[in-house]
Tab-separated table of N, CA, C and O in Angstrom:
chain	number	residue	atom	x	y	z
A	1	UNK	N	-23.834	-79.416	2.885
A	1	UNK	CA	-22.686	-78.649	3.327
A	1	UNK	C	-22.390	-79.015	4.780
A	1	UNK	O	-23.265	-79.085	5.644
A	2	UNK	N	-21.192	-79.227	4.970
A	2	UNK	CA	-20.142	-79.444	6.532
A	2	UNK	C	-20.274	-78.476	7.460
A	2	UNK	O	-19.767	-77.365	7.302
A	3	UNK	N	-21.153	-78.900	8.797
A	3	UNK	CA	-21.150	-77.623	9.787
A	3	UNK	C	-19.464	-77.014	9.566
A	3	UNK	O	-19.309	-76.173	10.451
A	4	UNK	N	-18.341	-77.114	8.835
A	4	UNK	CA	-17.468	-76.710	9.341
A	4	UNK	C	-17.451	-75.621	8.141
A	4	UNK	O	-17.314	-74.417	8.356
A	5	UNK	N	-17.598	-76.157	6.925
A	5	UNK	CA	-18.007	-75.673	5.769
A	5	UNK	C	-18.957	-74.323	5.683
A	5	UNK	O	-18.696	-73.300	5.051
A	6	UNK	N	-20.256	-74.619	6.573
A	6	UNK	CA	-21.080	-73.437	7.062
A	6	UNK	C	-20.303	-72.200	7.592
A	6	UNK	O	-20.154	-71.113	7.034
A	7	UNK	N	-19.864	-72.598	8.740
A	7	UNK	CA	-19.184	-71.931	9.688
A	7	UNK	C	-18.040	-71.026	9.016
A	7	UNK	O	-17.708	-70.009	9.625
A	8	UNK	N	-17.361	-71.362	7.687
A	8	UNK	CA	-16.415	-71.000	7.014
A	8	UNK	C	-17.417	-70.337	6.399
A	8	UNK	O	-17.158	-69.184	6.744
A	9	UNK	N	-18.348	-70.274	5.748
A	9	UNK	CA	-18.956	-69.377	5.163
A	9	UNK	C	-19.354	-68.064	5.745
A	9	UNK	O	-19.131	-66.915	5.364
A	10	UNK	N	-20.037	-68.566	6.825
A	10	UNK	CA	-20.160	-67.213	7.748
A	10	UNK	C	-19.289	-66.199	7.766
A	10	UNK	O	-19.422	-65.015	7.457
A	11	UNK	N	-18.317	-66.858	8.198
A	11	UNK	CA	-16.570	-65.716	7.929
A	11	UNK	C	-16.298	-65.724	6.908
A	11	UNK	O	-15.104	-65.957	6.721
A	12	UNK	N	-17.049	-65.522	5.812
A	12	UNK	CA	-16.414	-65.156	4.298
A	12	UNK	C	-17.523	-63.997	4.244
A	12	UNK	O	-17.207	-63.022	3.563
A	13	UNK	N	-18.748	-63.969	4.854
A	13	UNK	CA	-19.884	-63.198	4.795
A	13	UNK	C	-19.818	-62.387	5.552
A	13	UNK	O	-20.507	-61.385	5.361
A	14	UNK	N	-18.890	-62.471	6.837
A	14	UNK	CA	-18.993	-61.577	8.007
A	14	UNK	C	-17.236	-60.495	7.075
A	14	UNK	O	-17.045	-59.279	7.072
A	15	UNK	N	-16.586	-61.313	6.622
A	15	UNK	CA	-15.009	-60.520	6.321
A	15	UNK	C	-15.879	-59.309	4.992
A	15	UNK	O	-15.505	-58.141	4.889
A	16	UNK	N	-16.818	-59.791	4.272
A	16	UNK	CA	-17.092	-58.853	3.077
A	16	UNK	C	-18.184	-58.044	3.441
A	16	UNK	O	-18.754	-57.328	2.617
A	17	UNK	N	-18.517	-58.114	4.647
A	17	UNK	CA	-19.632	-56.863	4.945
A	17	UNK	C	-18.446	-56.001	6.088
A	17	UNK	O	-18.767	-54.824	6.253
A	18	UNK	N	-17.576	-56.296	6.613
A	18	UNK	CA	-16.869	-55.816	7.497
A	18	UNK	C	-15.775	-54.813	5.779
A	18	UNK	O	-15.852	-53.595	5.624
A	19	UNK	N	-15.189	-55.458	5.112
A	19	UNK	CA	-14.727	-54.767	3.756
A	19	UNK	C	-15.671	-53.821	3.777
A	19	UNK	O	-15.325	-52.785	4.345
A	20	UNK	N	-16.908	-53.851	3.275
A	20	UNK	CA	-17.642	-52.987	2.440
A	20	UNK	C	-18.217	-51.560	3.168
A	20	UNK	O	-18.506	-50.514	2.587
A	21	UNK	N	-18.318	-51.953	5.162
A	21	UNK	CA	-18.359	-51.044	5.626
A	21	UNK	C	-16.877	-50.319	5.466
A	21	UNK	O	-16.846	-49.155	5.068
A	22	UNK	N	-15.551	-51.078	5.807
A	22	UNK	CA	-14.814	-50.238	5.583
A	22	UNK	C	-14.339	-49.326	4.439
A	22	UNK	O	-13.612	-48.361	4.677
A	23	UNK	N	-14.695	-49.591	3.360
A	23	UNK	CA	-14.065	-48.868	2.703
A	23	UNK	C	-14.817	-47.723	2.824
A	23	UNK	O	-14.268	-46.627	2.937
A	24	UNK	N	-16.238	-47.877	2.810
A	24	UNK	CA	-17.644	-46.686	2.647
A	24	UNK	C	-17.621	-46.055	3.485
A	24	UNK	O	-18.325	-45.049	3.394
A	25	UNK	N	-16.956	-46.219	4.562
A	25	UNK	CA	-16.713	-45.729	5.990
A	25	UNK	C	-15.538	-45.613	7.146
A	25	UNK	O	-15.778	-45.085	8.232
A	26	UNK	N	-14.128	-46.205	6.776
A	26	UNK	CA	-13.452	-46.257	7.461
A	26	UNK	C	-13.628	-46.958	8.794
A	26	UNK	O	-14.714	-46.980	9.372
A	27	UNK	N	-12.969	-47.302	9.077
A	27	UNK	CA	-12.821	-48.046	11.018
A	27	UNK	C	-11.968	-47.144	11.753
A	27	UNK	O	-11.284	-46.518	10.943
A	28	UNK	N	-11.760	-46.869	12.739
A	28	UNK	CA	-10.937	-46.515	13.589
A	28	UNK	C	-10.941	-47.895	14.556
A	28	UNK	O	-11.749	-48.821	14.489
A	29	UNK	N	-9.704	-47.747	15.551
A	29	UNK	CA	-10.092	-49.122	16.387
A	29	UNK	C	-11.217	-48.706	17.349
A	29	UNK	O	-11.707	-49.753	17.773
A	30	UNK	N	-11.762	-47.784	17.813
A	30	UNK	CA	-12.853	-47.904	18.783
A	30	UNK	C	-13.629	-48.717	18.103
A	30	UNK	O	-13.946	-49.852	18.461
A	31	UNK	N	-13.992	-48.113	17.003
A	31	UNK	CA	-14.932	-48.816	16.055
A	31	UNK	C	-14.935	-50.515	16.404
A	31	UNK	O	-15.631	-51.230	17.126
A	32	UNK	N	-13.826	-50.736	15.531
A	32	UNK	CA	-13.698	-52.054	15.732
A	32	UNK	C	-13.385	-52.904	17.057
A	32	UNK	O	-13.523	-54.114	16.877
A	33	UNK	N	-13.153	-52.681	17.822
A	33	UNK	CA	-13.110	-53.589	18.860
A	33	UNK	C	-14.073	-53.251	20.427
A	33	UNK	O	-14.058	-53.918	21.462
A	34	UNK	N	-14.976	-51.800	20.076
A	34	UNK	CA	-15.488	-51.287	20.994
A	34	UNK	C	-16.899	-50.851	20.455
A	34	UNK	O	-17.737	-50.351	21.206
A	35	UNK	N	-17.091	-51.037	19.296
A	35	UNK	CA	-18.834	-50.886	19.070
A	35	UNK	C	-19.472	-50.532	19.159
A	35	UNK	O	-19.442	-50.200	17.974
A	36	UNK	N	-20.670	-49.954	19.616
A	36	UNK	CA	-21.731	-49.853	20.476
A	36	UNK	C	-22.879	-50.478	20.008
A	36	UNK	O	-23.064	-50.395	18.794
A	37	UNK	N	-23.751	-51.123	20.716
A	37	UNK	CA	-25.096	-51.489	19.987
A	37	UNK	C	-25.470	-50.705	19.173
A	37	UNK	O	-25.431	-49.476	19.232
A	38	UNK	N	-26.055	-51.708	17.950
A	38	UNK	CA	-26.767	-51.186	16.549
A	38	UNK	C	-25.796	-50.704	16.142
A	38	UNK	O	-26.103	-49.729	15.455
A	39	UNK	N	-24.392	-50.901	16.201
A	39	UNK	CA	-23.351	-49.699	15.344
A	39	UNK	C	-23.274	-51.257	14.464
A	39	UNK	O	-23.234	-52.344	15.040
A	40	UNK	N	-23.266	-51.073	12.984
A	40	UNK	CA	-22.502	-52.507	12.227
A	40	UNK	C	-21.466	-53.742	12.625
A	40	UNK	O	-21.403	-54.936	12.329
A	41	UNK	N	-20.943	-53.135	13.180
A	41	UNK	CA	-19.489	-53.826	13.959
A	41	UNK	C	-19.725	-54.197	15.094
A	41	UNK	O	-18.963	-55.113	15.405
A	42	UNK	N	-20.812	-53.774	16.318
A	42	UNK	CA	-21.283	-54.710	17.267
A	42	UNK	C	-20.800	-55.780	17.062
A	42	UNK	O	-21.067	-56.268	15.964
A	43	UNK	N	-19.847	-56.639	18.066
A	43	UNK	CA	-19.434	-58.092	18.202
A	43	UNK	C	-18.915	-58.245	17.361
A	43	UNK	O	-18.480	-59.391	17.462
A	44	UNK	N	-18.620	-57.853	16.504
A	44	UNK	CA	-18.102	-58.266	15.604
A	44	UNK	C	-16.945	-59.183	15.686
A	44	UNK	O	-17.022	-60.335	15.259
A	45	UNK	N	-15.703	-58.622	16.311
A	45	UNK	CA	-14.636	-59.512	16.977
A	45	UNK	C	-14.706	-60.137	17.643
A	45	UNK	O	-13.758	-60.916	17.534
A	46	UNK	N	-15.323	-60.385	18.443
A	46	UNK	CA	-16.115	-61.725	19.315
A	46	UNK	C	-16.700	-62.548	18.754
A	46	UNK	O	-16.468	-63.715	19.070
A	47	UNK	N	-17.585	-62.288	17.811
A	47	UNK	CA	-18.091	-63.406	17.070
A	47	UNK	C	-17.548	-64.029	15.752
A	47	UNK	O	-18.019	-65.081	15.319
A	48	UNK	N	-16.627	-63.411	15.174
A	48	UNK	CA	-15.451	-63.743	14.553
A	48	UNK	C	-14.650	-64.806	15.119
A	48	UNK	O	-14.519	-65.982	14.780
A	49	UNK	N	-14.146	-64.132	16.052
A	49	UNK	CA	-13.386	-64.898	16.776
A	49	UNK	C	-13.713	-66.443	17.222
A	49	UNK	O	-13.054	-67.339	16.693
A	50	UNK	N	-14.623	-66.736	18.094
A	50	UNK	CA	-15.930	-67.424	18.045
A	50	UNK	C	-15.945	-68.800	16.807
A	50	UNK	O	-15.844	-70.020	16.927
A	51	UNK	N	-16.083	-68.092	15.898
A	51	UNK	CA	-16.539	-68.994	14.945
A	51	UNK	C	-15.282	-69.340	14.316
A	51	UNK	O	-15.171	-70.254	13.498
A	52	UNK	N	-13.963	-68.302	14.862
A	52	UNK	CA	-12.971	-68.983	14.209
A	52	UNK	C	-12.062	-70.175	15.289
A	52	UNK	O	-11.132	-70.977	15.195
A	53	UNK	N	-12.704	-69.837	15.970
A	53	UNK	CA	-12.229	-71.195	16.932
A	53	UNK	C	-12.447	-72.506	16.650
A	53	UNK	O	-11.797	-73.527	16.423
A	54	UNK	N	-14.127	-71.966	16.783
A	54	UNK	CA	-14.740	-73.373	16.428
A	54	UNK	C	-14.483	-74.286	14.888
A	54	UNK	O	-14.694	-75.497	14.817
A	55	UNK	N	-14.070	-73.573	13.898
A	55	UNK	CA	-13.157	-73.987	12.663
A	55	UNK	C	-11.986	-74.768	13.564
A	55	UNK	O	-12.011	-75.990	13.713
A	56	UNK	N	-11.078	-74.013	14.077
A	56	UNK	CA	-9.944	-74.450	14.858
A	56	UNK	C	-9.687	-75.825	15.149
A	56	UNK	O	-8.856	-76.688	14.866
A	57	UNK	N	-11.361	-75.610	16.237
A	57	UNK	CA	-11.366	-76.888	17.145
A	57	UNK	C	-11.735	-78.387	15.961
A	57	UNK	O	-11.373	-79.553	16.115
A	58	UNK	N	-12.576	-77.774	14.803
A	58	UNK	CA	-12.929	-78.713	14.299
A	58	UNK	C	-12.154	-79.405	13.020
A	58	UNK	O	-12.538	-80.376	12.369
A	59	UNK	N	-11.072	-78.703	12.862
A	59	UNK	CA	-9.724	-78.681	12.123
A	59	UNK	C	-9.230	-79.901	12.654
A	59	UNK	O	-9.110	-80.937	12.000
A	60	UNK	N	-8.933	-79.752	13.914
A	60	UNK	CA	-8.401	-80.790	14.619
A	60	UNK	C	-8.585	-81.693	14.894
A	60	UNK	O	-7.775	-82.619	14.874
A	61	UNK	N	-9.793	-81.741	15.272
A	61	UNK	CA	-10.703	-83.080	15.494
A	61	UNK	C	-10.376	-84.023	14.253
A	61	UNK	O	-10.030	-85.204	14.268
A	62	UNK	N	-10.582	-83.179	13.186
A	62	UNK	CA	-10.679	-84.246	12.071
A	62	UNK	C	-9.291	-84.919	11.725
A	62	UNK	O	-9.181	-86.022	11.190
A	63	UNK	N	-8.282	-84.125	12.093
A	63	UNK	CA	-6.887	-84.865	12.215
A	63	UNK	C	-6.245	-85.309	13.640
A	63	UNK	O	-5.060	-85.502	13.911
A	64	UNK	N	-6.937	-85.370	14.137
A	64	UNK	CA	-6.679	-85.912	15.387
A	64	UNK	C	-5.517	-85.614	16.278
A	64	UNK	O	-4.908	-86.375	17.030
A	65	UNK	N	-5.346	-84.391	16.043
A	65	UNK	CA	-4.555	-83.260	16.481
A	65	UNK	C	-4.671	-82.670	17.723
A	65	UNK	O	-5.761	-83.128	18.064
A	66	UNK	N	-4.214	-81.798	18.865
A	66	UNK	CA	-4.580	-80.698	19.443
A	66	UNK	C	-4.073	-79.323	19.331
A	66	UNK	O	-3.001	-78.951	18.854
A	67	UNK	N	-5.371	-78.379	20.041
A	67	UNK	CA	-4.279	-77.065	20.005
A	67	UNK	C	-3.041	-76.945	20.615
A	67	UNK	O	-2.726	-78.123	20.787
A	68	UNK	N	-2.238	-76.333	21.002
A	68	UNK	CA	-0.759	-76.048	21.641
A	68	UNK	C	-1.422	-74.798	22.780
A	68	UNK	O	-1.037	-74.698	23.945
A	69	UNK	N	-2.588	-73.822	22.077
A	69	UNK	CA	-2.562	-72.833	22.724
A	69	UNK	C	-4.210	-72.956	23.130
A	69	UNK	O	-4.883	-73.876	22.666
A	70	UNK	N	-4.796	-71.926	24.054
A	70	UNK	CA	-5.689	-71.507	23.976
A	70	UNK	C	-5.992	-70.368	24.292
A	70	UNK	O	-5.356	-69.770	25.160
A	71	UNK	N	-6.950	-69.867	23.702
A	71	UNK	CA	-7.788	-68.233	23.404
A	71	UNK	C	-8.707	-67.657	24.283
A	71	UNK	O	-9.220	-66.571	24.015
């Protein structure tokens, strides 16, 4: 499997435990973008984010592309 491939997995693993708390539990946005240690959602958007870059960056690479923007 393709570190990029990996990395896509992660965010298929991180989107269905982030689902499963929500439904069992609801989010509010503190929740989600403010956390607290040991709460489930810790980093969560940061490290999302994170790994969806690095997809991004490696999107591109392979077409020999650049971003327009950065994050």
């Amino acid at each position: 499997m393709s570190e990029k491939a990996k990395l896509i997995a992660e965010m298929l693993k991180m989107q269905k435990m982030f689902q499963d708390y929500e439904s069992k539990n609801g989010v509010d946005s503190a929740e989600y973008f403010a956390a607290e240690e040991g709460h489930p959602l810790f980093g969560y958007v940061e490290k999302y984010q994170a790994l969806a870059n690095k997809v991004d960056e490696m999107a591109h690479a392979d077409k020999g592309s650049t971003r327009w923007f950065t994050s």
